[in-house]
Coordinates of C-alpha atoms and ligand atoms in Angstrom, one line a residue:
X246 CA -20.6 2.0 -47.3
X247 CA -17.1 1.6 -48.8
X248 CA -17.1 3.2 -52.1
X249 CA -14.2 3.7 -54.6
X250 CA -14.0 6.1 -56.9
X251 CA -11.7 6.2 -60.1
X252 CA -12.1 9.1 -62.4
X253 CA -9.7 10.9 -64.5
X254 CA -10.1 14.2 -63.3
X255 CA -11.1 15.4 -59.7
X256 CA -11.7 19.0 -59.1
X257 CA -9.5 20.9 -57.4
X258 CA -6.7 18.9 -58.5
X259 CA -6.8 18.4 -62.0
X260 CA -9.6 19.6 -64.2
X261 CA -10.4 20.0 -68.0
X262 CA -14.5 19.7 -67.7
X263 CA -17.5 18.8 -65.7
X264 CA -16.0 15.6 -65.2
X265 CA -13.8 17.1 -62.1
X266 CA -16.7 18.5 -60.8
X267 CA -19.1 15.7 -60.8
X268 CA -16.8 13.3 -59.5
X269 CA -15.2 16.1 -56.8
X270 CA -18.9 16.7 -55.3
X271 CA -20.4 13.3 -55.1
X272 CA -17.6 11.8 -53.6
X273 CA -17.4 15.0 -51.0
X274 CA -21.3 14.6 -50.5
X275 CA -21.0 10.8 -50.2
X276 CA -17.9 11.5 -47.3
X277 CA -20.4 14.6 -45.8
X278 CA -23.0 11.4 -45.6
X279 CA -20.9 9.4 -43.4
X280 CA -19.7 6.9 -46.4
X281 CA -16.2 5.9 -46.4
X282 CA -14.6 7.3 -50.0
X283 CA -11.9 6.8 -51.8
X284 CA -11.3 8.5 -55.3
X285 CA -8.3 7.6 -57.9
X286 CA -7.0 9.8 -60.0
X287 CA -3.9 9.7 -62.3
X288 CA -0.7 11.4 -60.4
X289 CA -0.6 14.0 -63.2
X290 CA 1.7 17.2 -63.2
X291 CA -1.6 19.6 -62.3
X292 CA -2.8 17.0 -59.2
X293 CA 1.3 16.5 -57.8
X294 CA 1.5 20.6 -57.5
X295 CA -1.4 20.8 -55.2
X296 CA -0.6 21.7 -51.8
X297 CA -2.9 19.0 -50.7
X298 CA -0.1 17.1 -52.7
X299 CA 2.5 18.1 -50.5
X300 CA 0.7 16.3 -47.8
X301 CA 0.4 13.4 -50.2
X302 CA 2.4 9.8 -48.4
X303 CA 3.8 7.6 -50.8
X304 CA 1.7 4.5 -49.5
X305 CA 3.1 1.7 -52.3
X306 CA 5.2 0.5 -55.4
X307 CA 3.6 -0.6 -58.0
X308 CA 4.6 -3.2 -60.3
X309 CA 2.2 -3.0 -63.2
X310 CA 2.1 -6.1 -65.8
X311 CA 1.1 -4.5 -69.2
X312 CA 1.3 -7.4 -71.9
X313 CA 4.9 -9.2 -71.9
X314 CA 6.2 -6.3 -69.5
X315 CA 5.9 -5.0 -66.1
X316 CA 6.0 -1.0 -65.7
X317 CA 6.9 0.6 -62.3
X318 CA 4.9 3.4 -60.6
X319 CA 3.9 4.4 -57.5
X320 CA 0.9 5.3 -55.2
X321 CA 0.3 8.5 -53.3
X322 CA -2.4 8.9 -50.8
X323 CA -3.7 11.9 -48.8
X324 CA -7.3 12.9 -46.7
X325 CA -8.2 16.3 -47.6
X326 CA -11.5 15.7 -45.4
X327 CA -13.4 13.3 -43.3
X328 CA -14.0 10.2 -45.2
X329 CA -12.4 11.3 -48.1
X330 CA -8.7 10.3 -49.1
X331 CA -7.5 10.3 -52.5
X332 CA -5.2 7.8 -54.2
X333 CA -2.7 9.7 -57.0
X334 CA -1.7 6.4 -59.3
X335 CA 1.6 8.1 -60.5
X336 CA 4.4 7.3 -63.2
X337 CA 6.7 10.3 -64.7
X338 CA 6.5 8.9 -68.4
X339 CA 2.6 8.8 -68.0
X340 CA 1.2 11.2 -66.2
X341 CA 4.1 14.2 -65.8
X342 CA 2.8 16.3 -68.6
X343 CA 1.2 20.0 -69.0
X344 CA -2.1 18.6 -69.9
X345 CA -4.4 15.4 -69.1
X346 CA -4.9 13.5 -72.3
X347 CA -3.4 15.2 -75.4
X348 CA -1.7 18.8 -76.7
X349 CA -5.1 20.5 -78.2
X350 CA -4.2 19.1 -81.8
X351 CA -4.1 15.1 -81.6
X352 CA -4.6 12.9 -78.5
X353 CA -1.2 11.6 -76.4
X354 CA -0.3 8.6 -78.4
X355 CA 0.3 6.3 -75.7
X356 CA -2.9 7.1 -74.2
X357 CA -4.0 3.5 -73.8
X358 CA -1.0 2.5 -71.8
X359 CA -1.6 5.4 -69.8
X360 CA -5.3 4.8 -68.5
X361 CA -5.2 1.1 -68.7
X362 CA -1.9 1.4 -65.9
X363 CA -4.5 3.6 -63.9
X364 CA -6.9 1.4 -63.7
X365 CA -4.3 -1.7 -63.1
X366 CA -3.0 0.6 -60.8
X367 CA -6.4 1.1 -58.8
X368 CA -7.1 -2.9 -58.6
X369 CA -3.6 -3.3 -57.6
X370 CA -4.1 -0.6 -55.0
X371 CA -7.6 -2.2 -53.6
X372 CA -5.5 -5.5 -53.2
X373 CA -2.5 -4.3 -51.2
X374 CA -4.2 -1.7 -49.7
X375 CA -7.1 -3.9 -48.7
X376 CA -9.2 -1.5 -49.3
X377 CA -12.8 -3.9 -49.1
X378 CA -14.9 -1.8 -51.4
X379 CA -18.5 -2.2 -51.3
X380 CA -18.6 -0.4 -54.4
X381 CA -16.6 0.7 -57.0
X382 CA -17.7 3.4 -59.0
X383 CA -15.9 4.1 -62.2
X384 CA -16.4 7.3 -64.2
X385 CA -16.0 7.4 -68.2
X386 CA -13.6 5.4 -70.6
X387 CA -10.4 6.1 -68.7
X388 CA -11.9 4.4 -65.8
X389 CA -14.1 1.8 -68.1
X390 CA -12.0 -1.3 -67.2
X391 CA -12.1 -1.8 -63.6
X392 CA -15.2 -3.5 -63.9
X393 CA -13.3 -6.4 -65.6
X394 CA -10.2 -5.7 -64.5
X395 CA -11.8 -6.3 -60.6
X396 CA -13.1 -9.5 -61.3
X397 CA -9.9 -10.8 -63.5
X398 CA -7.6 -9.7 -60.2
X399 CA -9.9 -11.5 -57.9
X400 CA -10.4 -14.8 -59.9
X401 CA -6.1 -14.5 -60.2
X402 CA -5.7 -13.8 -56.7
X403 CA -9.0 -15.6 -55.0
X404 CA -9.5 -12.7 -53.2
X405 CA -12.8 -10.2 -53.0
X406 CA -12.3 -6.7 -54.0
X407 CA -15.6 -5.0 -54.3
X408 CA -19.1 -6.3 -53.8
X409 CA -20.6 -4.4 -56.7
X410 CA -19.2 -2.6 -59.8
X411 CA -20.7 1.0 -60.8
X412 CA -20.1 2.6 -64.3
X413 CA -21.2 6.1 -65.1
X414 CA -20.7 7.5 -68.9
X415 CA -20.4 11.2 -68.4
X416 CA -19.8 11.2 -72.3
X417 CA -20.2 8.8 -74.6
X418 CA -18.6 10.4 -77.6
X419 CA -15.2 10.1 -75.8
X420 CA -14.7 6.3 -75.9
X421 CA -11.3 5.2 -75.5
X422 CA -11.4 3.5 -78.6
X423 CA -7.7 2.2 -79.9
X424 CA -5.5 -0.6 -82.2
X425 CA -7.1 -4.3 -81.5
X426 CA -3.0 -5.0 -80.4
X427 CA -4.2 -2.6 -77.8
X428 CA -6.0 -5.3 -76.4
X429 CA -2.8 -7.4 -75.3
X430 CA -1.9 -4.9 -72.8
X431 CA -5.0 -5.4 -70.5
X432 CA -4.4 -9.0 -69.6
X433 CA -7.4 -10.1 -70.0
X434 CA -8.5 -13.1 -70.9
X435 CA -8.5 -14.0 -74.6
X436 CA -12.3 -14.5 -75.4
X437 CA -12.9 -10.7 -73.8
X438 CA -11.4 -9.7 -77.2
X439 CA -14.3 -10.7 -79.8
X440 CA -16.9 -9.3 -80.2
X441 CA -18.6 -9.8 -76.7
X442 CA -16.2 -8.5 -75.4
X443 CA -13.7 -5.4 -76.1
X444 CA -13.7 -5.6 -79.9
X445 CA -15.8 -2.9 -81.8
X446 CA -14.8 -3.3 -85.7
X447 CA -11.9 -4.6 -85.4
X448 CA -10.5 -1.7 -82.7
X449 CA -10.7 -2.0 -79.0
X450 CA -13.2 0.1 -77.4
X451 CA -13.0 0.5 -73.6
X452 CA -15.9 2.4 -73.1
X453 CA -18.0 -0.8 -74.3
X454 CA -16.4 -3.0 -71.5
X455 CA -17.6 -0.7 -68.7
X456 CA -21.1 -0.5 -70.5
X457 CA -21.3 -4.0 -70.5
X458 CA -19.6 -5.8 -67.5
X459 CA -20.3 -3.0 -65.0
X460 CA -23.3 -4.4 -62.7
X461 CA -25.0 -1.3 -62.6
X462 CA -24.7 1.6 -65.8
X463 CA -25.7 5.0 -65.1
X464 CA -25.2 8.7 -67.0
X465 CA -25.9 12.2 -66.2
X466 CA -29.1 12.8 -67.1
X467 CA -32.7 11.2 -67.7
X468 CA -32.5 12.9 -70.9
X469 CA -29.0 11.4 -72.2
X470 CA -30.0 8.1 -70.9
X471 CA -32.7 7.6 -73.6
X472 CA -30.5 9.8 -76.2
X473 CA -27.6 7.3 -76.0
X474 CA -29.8 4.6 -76.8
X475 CA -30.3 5.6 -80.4
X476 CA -28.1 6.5 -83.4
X477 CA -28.5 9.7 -83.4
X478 CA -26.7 10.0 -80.1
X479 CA -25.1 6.8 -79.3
X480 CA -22.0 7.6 -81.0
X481 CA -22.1 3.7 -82.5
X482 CA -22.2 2.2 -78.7
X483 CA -26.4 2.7 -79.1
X484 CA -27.1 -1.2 -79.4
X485 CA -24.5 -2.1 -76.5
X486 CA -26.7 0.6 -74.4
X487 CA -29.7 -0.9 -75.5
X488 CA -28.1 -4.6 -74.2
X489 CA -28.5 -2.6 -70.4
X490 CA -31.7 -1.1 -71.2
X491 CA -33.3 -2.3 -68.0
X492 CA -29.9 -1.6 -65.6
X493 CA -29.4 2.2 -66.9
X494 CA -30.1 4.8 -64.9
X495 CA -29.7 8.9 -65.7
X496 CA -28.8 10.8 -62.3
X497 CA -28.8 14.4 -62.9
X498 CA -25.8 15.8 -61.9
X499 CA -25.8 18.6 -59.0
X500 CA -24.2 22.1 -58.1
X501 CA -21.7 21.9 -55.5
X502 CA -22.9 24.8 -53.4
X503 CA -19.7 25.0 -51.5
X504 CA -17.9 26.0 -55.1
X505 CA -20.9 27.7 -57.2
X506 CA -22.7 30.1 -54.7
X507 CA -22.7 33.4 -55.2
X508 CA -23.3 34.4 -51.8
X509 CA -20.2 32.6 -50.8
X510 CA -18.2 32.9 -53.7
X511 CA -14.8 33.9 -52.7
X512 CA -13.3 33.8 -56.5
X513 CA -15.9 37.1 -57.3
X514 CA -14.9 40.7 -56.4
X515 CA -18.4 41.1 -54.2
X516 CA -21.3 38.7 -53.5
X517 CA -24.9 38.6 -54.1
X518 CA -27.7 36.8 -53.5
X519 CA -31.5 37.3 -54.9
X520 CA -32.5 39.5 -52.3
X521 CA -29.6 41.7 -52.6
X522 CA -28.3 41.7 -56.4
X523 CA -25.7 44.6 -56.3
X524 CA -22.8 42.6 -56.0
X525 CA -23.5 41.0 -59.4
X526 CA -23.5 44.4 -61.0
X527 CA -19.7 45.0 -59.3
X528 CA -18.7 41.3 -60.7
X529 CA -20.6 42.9 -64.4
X530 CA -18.1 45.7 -63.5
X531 CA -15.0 44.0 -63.2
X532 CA -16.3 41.7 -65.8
X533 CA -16.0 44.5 -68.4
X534 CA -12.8 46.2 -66.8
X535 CA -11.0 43.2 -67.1
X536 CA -12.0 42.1 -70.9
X537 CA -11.1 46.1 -71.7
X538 CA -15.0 47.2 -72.0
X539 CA -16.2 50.4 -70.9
X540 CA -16.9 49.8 -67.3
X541 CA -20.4 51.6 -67.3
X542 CA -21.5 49.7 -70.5
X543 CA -25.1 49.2 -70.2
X544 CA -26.0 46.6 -73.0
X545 CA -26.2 43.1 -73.0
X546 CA -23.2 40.7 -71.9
X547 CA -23.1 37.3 -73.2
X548 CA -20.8 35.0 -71.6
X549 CA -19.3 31.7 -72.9
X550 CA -17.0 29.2 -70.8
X551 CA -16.6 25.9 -72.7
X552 CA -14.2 23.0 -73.6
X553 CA -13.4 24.1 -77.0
X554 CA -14.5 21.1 -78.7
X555 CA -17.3 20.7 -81.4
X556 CA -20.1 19.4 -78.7
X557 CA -20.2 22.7 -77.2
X558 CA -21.9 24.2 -80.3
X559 CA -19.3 27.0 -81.1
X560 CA -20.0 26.3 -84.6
X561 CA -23.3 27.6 -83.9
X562 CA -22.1 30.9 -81.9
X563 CA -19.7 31.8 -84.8
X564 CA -22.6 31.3 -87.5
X565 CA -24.0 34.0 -85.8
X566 CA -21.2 36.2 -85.2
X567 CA -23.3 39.0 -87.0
X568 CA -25.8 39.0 -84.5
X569 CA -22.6 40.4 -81.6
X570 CA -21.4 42.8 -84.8
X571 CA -24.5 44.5 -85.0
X572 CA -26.5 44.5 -81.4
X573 CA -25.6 46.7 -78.4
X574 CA -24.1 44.0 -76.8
X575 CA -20.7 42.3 -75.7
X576 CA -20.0 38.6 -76.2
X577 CA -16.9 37.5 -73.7
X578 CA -15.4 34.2 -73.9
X579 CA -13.4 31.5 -71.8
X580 CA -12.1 28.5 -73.2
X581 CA -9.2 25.7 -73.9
X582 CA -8.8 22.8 -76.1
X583 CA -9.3 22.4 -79.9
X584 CA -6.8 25.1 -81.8
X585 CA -9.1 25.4 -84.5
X586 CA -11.8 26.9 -82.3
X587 CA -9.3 29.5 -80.6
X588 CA -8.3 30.3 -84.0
X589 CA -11.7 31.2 -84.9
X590 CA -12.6 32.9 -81.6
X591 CA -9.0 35.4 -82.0
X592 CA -10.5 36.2 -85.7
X593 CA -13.7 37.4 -84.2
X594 CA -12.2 39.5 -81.5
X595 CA -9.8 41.1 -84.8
X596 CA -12.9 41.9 -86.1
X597 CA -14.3 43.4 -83.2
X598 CA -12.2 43.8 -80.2
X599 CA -14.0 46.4 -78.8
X600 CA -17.0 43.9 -78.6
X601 CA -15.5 40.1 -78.3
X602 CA -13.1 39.5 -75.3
X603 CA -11.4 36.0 -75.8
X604 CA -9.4 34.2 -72.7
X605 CA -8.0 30.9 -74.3
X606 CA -7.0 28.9 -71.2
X607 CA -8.0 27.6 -68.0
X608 CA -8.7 29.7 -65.6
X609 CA -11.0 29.1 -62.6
X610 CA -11.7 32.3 -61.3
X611 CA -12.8 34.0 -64.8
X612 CA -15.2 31.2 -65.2
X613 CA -16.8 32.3 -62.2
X614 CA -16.8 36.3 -63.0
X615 CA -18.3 35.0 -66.3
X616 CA -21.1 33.3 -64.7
X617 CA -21.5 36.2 -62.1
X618 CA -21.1 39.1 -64.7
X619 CA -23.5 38.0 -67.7
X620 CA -26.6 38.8 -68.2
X621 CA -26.5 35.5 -70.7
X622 CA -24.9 32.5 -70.8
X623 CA -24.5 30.8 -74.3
X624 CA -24.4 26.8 -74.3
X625 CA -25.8 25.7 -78.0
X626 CA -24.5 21.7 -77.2
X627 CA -24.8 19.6 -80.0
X628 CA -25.5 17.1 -77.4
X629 CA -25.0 17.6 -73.8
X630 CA -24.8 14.4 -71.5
X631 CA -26.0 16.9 -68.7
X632 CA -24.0 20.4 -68.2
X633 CA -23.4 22.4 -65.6
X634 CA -22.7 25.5 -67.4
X635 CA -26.5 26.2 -67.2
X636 CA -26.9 25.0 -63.9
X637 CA -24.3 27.6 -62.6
X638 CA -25.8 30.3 -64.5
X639 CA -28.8 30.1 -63.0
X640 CA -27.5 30.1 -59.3
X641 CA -25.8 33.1 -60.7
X642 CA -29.0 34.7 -62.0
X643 CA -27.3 34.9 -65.3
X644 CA -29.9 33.3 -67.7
X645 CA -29.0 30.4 -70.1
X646 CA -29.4 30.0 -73.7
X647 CA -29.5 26.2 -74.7
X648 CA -30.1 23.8 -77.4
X649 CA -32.5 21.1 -76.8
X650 CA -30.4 18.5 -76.0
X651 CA -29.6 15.9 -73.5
X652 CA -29.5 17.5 -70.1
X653 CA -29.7 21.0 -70.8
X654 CA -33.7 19.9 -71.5
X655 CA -33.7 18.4 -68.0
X656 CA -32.7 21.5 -66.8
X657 CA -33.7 24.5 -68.3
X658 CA -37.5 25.7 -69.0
X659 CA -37.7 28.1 -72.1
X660 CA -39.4 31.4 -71.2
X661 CA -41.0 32.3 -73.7
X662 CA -43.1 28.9 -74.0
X663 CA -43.7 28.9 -70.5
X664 CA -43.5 32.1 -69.2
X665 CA -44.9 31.6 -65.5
X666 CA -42.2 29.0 -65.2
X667 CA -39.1 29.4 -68.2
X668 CA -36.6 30.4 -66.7
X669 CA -33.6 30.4 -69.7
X670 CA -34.1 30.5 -73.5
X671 CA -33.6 27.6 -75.7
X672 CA -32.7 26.9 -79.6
X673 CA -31.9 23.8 -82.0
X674 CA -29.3 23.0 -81.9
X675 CA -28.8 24.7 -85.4
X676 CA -27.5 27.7 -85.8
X677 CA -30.6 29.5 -86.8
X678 CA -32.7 28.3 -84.3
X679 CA -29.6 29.8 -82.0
X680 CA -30.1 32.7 -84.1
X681 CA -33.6 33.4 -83.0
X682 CA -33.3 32.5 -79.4
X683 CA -30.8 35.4 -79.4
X684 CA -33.3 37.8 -81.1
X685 CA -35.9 36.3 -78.1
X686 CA -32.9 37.4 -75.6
X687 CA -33.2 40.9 -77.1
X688 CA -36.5 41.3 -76.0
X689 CA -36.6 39.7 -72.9
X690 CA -32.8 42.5 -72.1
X691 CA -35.3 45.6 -73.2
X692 CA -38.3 44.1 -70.4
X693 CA -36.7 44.4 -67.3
X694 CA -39.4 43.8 -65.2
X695 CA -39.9 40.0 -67.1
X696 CA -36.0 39.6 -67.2
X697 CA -36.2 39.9 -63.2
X698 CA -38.7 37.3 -63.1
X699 CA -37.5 35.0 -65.4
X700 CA -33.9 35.8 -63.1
X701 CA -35.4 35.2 -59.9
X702 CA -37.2 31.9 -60.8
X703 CA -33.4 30.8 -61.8
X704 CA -31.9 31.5 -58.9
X705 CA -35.2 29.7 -57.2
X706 CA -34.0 26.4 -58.4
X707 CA -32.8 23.6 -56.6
X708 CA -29.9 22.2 -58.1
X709 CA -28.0 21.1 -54.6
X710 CA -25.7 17.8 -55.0
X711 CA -27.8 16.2 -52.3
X712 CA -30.6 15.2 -54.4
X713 CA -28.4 13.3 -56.8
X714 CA -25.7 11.9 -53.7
X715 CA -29.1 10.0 -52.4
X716 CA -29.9 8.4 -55.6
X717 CA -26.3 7.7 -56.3
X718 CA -26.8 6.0 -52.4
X719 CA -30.3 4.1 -53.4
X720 CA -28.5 2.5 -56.4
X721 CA -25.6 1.2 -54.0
X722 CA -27.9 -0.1 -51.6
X723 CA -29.7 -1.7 -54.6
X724 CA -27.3 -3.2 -56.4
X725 CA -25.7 -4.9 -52.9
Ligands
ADP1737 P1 -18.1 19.6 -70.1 O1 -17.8 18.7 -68.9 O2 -18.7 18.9 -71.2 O3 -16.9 20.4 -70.5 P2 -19.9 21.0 -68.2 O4 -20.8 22.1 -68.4 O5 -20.4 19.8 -67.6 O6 -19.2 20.6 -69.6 O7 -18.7 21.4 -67.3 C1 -17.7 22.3 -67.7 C2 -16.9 22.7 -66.5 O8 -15.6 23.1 -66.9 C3 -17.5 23.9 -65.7 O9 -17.1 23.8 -64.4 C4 -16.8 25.1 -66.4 O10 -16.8 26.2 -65.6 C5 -15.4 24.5 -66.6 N1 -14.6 25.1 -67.7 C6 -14.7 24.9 -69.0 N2 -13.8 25.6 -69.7 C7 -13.1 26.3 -68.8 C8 -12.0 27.2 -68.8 N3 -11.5 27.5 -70.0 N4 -11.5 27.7 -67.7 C9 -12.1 27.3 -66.5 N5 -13.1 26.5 -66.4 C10 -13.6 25.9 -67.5
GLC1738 C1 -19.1 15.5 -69.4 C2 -20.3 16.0 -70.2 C3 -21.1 17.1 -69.4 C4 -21.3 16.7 -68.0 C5 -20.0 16.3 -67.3 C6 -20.2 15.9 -65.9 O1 -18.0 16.2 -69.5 O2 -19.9 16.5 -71.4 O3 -22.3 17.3 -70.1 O4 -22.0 17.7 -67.3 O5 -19.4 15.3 -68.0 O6 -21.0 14.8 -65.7

C-alpha cells in the first residue's frame, strides 16, 4: 500500500512526546513491511538541523491560499530508509523557532495559520507530487484537516488523492480549538462552519473535523477508546466520539525495539538484558553520579521523565513530596514544558538536593539512563491516551507505578492484586491512592526475591511495534 503520513512531530527529528515515537515507529514498521511511506512533518528549526536534513532536496514551491492571501513555502524531501521518505512542509515565519507549538507559558499565537499551511501544504504536496495514496493517515489536531482538506482539493481539482482517510487522536485534550474567524483561512466550504461542521460553541475546533470526516477513527488504546466517549474524559468532543461509535478503533501503541532495548541501547553506559542484569546496576551508577548522589547508594531510585503538563499527574508526585523527604530513597526527574511545574520541581530539589535531582529540558539520552537506572518509574496520569513511559520501563526492568487510567490499564498488571502475574504497581489517580502505591513500592524494594519476579515478568512482555503495525495494516485493507 501507499500510505501518507502527516504528524507534527517524528522522532528523531523533532520531538516533544510520544507523539514522535508513535508516528516514527509505525511508519518505519509499515516501510520494514514492504508498504510505500511517506510521513509530513512541519520543516521546524529542530527537523532542518538534522543531518538527515542536510540530505534533504528541495522538491517544490508552495503557494499556499489561506483566506484572501496566498503564503509561500517550500517542500523538502529526503529517504532515510527503504520505503520511507519524509516530506519537511517548511516556511521561516512558521516553523523557524526553538520549540514546536508555543514558549512553555502560552501557545504560539499564530498557531492556527501554522498547522492549517501544513496540512494545505501536504494536500498540495500529494497533488504535484502525485503521490497516489492509498491511505492517508493523519495524526492529532495539527494534522485533523486533511481529511477534509483531501476531498475539498480533489472536488477543486477533479483529481484523486487518496482512496481512504485515517485519523488517529493520540490526545484528545489537545484539540486545536481557535477564533470562529479562524475558520476563513481553511477554505472550506461555508456550510463546514456550523455546527456539523468545524464550529464547537462558537470557536473552531479542528480536532472535531478529523473525528468526524476521517473514514476511519482510531486512538492509542482500547482503554482510551471507551474513555473518550464519556464526559469524564472526552474533553467536550465525547458526543462527536460517540457519532463514530461503530468506526473507532484503540490500537495499542508499541515499543520500537530498535530505540528502547536495553540490550542494544547505545545511549546507556553498559547493557543488560534479563539474563544478565549487571549492566543496569552500571546505568544505576552513572544514574546517581551524574544527578550528584553517592554512587554506591543502595536505596530506592524513583525516576520521572514527563511532558510537564498537568496530565502527567505531577500534581500528585508533589502532594507526596514527604514520602521522598522521609524514605531512604532518591526521586530523579526529567522534564520540559509548563514553567509552573519546573518551578515546583527546583523548590523540591532546594529542599532536598541531596535527595531530588531535577533536569528541566529535553534530553534523549537521560531519559534513557532514567529508565535503565530506576528501580521505579512514576507515571500518576490524570488520563493517559496510552503511554509509553511504562512500556519502556518495563523493557528496562524498571517497574512502573501508574494511575488507572486510559492505557496505562492496558498495560500494566498491579502486583500486589495479582501477584503471579502484576508486574508494576498502580494508584488513583489521586494523590493518596499514589501515596499508598508508594508505601506498597516500599515493601515490594525490602523483598528482593518478589521484586525480581515482579522484574522479570516486565521484561517478559511483549510490547514490539509489530503487533500494532498489523492492525494498523488490517484497518487499511478494511477501510479500502
Ligand atoms: P506523552 O506523549 O503524553 O508525553 P508518552 O509516555 O507517550 O507521553 O511519551 C513520552 C515520550 O517523550 C517518551 O519517549 C519520553 O521518554 C519522552 N520524553 C518526555 N519528556 C522528555 C524529556 N524531558 N527529555 C527527553 N525525552 C522526554
Ligand atoms: C500522546 C499521549 C500518550 C501517547 C502518545 C503516543 O502524546 O499523551 O499517552 O502514548 O500520544 O500515542
Amino acid at each position: 500500500m501507499k500510505i501518507v503520513h502527516a504528524a507534527s512531530e517524528l522522532f528523531p527529528y523533532v520531538k516533544t512526546g510520544g507523539l514522535a515515537d508513535a508516528v516514527a515507529s509505525l511508519a518505519g514498521t509499515l516501510a520494514e513491511h514492504g508498504h510505500e511511506i511517506s510521513v509530513f512533518v512541519p520543516g521546524y528549526r529542530a527537523a532542518l538541523e538534522h543531518p538527515d536534513a542536510a540530505l534533504a532536496e528541495k522538491i517544490l514551491r508552495l503557494k499556499i491560499e489561506m483566506g484572501d492571501e496566498f503564503l509561500s513555502g517550500d517542500v523538502r524531501m529526503f529517504a532515510p530508509r527503504k520505503n520511507l521518505k519524509v516530506y519537511l512542509i517548511c516556511r521561516e515565519e512558521f516553523f523557524d523557532r526553538k520549540n514546536p507549538y508555543g514558549t512553555g507559558e502560552r501557545d504560539y499565537e499564530d498557531n492556527a495559520d501554522r498547522f492549517i499551511f501544513f496540512c494545505k501544504g501536504v494536500v498540495e504536496t500529494m497533488r504535484v507530487a502525485d503521490l497516489q495514496a492509498d491511505v492517508v493517515h493523519c495524526h492529532d489536531w495539527q494534522g485533523a484537516l486533511l481529511p477534509l482538506l483531501v476531498r475539498d482539493a480533489e472536488r477543486k481539482h477533479g483529481v484523486t488523492l487518496a482512496v481512504k482517510t485515517v485519523f488517529t487522536i493520540h490526545n484528545i485534550a489537545y484539540q486545536g480549538l481557535f477564533p470562529r474567524s479562524v475558520f476563513a483561512r481553511t477554505n472550506l466550504p461555508d456550510d463546514l462552519n456550523s455546527v456539523d461542521g468545524l464550529e464547537y460553541y462558537e470557536q473552531t475546533n479542528l480536532l472535531k473535523g478529523g473525528i468526524m470526516f476521517a473514514d476511519r477513527v482510531t486512538t492509542v488504546s482500547p482503554r482510551y477508546a471507551k474513555e473518550i466517549q464519556t464526559p469524564e474524559f472526552g474533553n467536550g468532543l465525547d458526543g462527536v466520539v460517540q457519532t463514530r461509535e461503530h468506526d473507532i478503533v484503540g490500537l495499542l501503541n508499541g515499543v520500537d525495539m530498535a530505540v528502547w532495548n536495553p540490550a542494544t541501547d547505545a545511549l546507556l553506559p553498559a547493557r543488560y538484558s534479563m539474563a544478565s542484569l549487571g549492566g543496569k546496576l552500571m546505568c544505576r551508577a552513572e544514574l546517581l553520579k551524574r544527578c550528584g548522589f553517592p554512587v554506591g547508594f543502595k536505596g530506592a531510585i524513583y525516576g520521572v521523565v514527563a511532558r510537564f503538563a498537568e496530565q502527567k499527574g505531577l500534581d500528585l508526585l508533589l502532594a507526596n513530596q514527604d514520602f521522598f523527604l522521609s524514605h531512604d530513597c532518591r526521586l530523579v526527574v526529567l522534564g520540559a514544558g509548563e514553567k509552573r511545574y519546573e518551578d515546583a520541581m527546583r523548590a523540591l530539589v532546594e529542599i532536598a538536593p541531596d535527595r531530588v535531582s531535577l533536569s528541566a529540558k529535553l534530553d534523549e539520552s537521560m531519559s534513557h539512563l532514567i529508565e535503565a537506572g530506576s528501580d521505579f518509574f512514576v507515571m500518576p496520569s490524570l488520563f493517559e491516551p496510552c503511554g509509553l513511559n511504562q512500556m519502556y520501563s518495563q523493557v528496562y526492568g524498571t517497574i512502573p507505578i501508574v494511575s488507572r487510567v486510559g492505557g496505562l490499564i492496558d498495560t500494566v498488571t498491579d502486583a500486589d492484586e495479582f501477584p503471579d502475574s502484576g508486574t508494576g504497581l498502580m494508584c488513583g489517580p489521586n494523590a493518596e491512592s499514589l501515596g499508598d502505591a508508594l508505601q506498597r513500592s516500599m515493601k515490594l524494594f525490602a523483598d528482593k526475591p518478589r521484586l525480581a519476579a515482579v522484574q522479570r515478568r516486565a521484561m517478559m512482555k511483549d510490547f514490539s511495534w509489530h503487533v500494532a503495525a498489523e492492525a494498523y495494516e488490517k484497518l487499511y485493507q478494511e477501510s479500502l
